[in-house]
Coordinates of N, CA and C in Angstrom, one line a residue:
M1 N 92.9 122.8 110.5 CA 93.6 121.6 110.5 C 94.2 121.3 111.9
H2 N 94.0 120.1 112.4 CA 94.6 119.7 113.7 C 96.1 119.3 113.5
S3 N 96.8 119.6 114.6 CA 98.2 119.2 114.5 C 98.3 117.7 114.8
A4 N 99.4 117.1 114.3 CA 99.6 115.7 114.5 C 100.0 115.4 116.0
P5 N 99.5 114.2 116.5 CA 99.9 113.9 117.9 C 101.4 113.8 118.1
S6 N 101.8 114.1 119.3 CA 103.3 114.1 119.6 C 103.8 112.7 119.8
R7 N 103.0 111.7 120.1 CA 103.4 110.3 120.2 C 102.3 109.3 119.9
F8 N 102.8 108.1 119.6 CA 101.9 107.0 119.4 C 102.6 105.7 120.0
T9 N 101.8 104.7 120.2 CA 102.3 103.4 120.6 C 102.2 102.5 119.3
V10 N 103.3 101.9 118.9 CA 103.3 101.0 117.8 C 103.4 99.6 118.3
L11 N 102.5 98.8 117.7 CA 102.4 97.3 118.1 C 102.9 96.5 116.9
L12 N 103.8 95.6 117.1 CA 104.3 94.7 116.1 C 103.6 93.3 116.3
K13 N 103.0 92.8 115.3 CA 102.3 91.5 115.4 C 102.8 90.6 114.3
P14 N 102.7 89.3 114.5 CA 103.4 88.3 113.7 C 102.8 87.8 112.4
Q15 N 101.5 88.2 112.1 CA 100.9 87.6 110.9 C 99.8 88.5 110.3
L16 N 99.5 88.2 109.1 CA 98.4 88.9 108.4 C 97.0 88.2 108.7
T17 N 97.0 86.9 108.6 CA 95.8 86.1 108.7 C 96.0 84.8 109.5
D18 N 94.9 84.2 110.0 CA 95.1 82.9 110.6 C 95.1 81.8 109.6
A19 N 95.1 80.6 110.1 CA 95.2 79.4 109.2 C 94.0 79.3 108.2
D20 N 92.9 79.9 108.6 CA 91.7 79.9 107.7 C 91.5 81.2 106.9
S21 N 92.6 81.9 106.8 CA 92.7 83.2 106.0 C 91.8 84.3 106.5
H22 N 91.4 84.2 107.8 CA 90.7 85.3 108.4 C 91.7 86.4 108.9
V23 N 91.3 87.6 108.8 CA 92.2 88.7 109.3 C 92.4 88.4 110.8
D24 N 93.7 88.2 111.2 CA 94.0 87.9 112.6 C 95.5 88.1 112.7
H25 N 95.9 89.3 113.3 CA 97.3 89.6 113.3 C 98.1 88.9 114.4
G26 N 97.4 88.2 115.3 CA 98.1 87.5 116.4 C 98.4 88.4 117.5
G27 N 99.1 87.9 118.5 CA 99.4 88.7 119.7 C 100.5 89.6 119.5
V28 N 100.7 90.6 120.3 CA 101.7 91.6 120.2 C 103.1 91.0 120.6
L29 N 104.0 91.1 119.6 CA 105.4 90.6 119.9 C 106.3 91.7 120.5
R30 N 106.0 92.9 120.2 CA 106.8 94.0 120.7 C 105.9 95.3 120.6
S31 N 106.1 96.2 121.5 CA 105.4 97.5 121.4 C 106.5 98.5 121.8
A32 N 106.2 99.7 121.3 CA 107.1 100.8 121.5 C 106.4 102.1 121.4
T33 N 106.8 103.1 122.3 CA 106.2 104.4 122.2 C 107.2 105.2 121.3
V34 N 106.6 105.8 120.3 CA 107.4 106.6 119.4 C 107.0 108.1 119.5
E35 N 107.9 109.0 119.4 CA 107.7 110.4 119.5 C 107.9 111.1 118.2
A36 N 107.2 112.1 117.9 CA 107.3 112.9 116.7 C 108.7 113.5 116.6
T37 N 109.3 113.3 115.4 CA 110.7 113.9 115.2 C 110.7 115.3 114.6
G38 N 109.5 115.7 114.2 CA 109.4 117.0 113.5 C 109.8 116.9 112.0
M39 N 110.1 115.7 111.5 CA 110.5 115.5 110.1 C 109.3 114.8 109.4
T40 N 109.4 114.8 108.1 CA 108.5 114.0 107.3 C 109.3 112.9 106.7
G41 N 108.7 111.7 106.7 CA 109.3 110.5 106.2 C 109.2 110.5 104.7
A42 N 109.8 109.5 104.1 CA 109.8 109.3 102.6 C 108.4 109.0 102.1
S43 N 107.5 108.6 103.0 CA 106.1 108.3 102.6 C 105.3 109.6 102.5
G44 N 105.8 110.7 103.0 CA 105.1 112.0 103.1 C 104.4 112.2 104.3
F45 N 104.4 111.3 105.3 CA 103.7 111.4 106.5 C 104.7 111.7 107.6
P46 N 104.3 112.3 108.8 CA 105.2 112.6 109.9 C 106.0 111.4 110.3
R47 N 107.2 111.6 110.7 CA 108.1 110.6 111.2 C 108.1 110.6 112.7
Y48 N 108.0 109.4 113.3 CA 108.1 109.1 114.7 C 109.2 108.1 115.0
A49 N 109.8 108.3 116.2 CA 110.9 107.4 116.5 C 111.0 107.1 118.0
G50 N 111.5 105.9 118.3 CA 111.6 105.6 119.7 C 111.8 104.1 119.9
E51 N 112.6 103.7 120.9 CA 112.8 102.3 121.3 C 113.2 101.4 120.1
G52 N 114.0 102.0 119.2 CA 114.5 101.2 118.1 C 113.5 101.1 116.9
I53 N 112.4 101.9 117.0 CA 111.5 101.9 115.9 C 111.4 103.3 115.3
E54 N 111.4 103.4 113.9 CA 111.2 104.6 113.2 C 110.0 104.3 112.3
A55 N 109.0 105.2 112.4 CA 107.8 104.9 111.6 C 107.2 106.2 111.0
D56 N 106.7 106.1 109.8 CA 105.9 107.2 109.2 C 104.5 106.8 109.5
I57 N 103.8 107.7 110.2 CA 102.4 107.4 110.6 C 101.4 108.5 110.1
D58 N 100.4 108.1 109.4 CA 99.3 109.0 109.0 C 98.5 109.3 110.3
P59 N 98.6 110.5 110.8 CA 97.9 110.9 112.0 C 96.4 110.8 111.9
Q60 N 95.8 111.0 110.7 CA 94.3 111.0 110.6 C 93.8 109.6 110.7
T61 N 94.4 108.7 110.0 CA 93.9 107.3 109.9 C 94.6 106.4 110.9
R62 N 95.7 106.9 111.5 CA 96.5 106.1 112.5 C 97.0 104.9 111.8
T63 N 97.5 105.0 110.6 CA 98.0 103.9 109.8 C 99.5 104.1 109.7
V64 N 100.3 103.0 110.0 CA 101.7 103.0 109.8 C 102.0 102.8 108.3
E65 N 102.6 103.9 107.7 CA 102.8 103.9 106.3 C 104.2 103.3 105.9
A66 N 105.2 103.4 106.9 CA 106.5 102.9 106.6 C 107.1 102.7 108.0
I67 N 108.0 101.7 108.1 CA 108.6 101.4 109.4 C 109.9 100.6 109.3
T68 N 110.8 100.9 110.2 CA 112.0 100.1 110.4 C 112.1 99.7 111.9
V69 N 112.6 98.6 112.1 CA 112.7 98.1 113.5 C 114.2 97.7 113.7
D70 N 114.8 98.4 114.6 CA 116.3 98.2 114.9 C 117.1 98.4 113.6
G71 N 116.7 99.3 112.8 CA 117.4 99.6 111.6 C 117.1 98.7 110.4
D72 N 116.2 97.7 110.6 CA 115.9 96.8 109.5 C 114.4 96.9 109.1
E73 N 114.1 96.3 107.9 CA 112.7 96.3 107.5 C 111.9 95.3 108.4
L74 N 110.6 95.5 108.5 CA 109.8 94.7 109.3 C 109.8 93.3 108.6
P75 N 110.0 92.2 109.4 CA 110.0 90.8 108.9 C 108.8 90.6 108.0
Y76 N 109.0 89.8 107.0 CA 107.9 89.4 106.0 C 106.7 88.8 106.8
G77 N 105.5 89.3 106.5 CA 104.3 88.8 107.2 C 103.9 89.5 108.4
W78 N 104.9 90.2 109.1 CA 104.6 90.9 110.3 C 103.7 92.2 110.0
V79 N 103.0 92.7 111.0 CA 102.1 93.8 110.8 C 102.5 94.8 111.9
A80 N 102.5 96.1 111.5 CA 102.7 97.2 112.5 C 101.4 98.0 112.6
E81 N 100.9 98.2 113.8 CA 99.6 98.9 114.0 C 99.9 100.0 115.1
V82 N 99.0 101.0 115.0 CA 99.0 102.0 116.1 C 98.1 101.5 117.2
G83 N 98.6 101.4 118.4 CA 97.7 100.9 119.5 C 96.9 102.0 120.1

């Protein structure tokens, strides 16, 4: 088994789909480099933190499983992706 990466770049985008309901997350509103904390988040995946963002990231699929931004939930409709 491979160890989890020590850091990721998280991209926050403003939408799920465009006006025609095609998958289109829009431009990047904010990005942050997050570092492994050595802890596991509530989602069961490794926890990463940095620049006001805390995220549980599945290192195999590079999926953000849980996230807070400046201590708050991600705004409704926004998307967090690993860059």
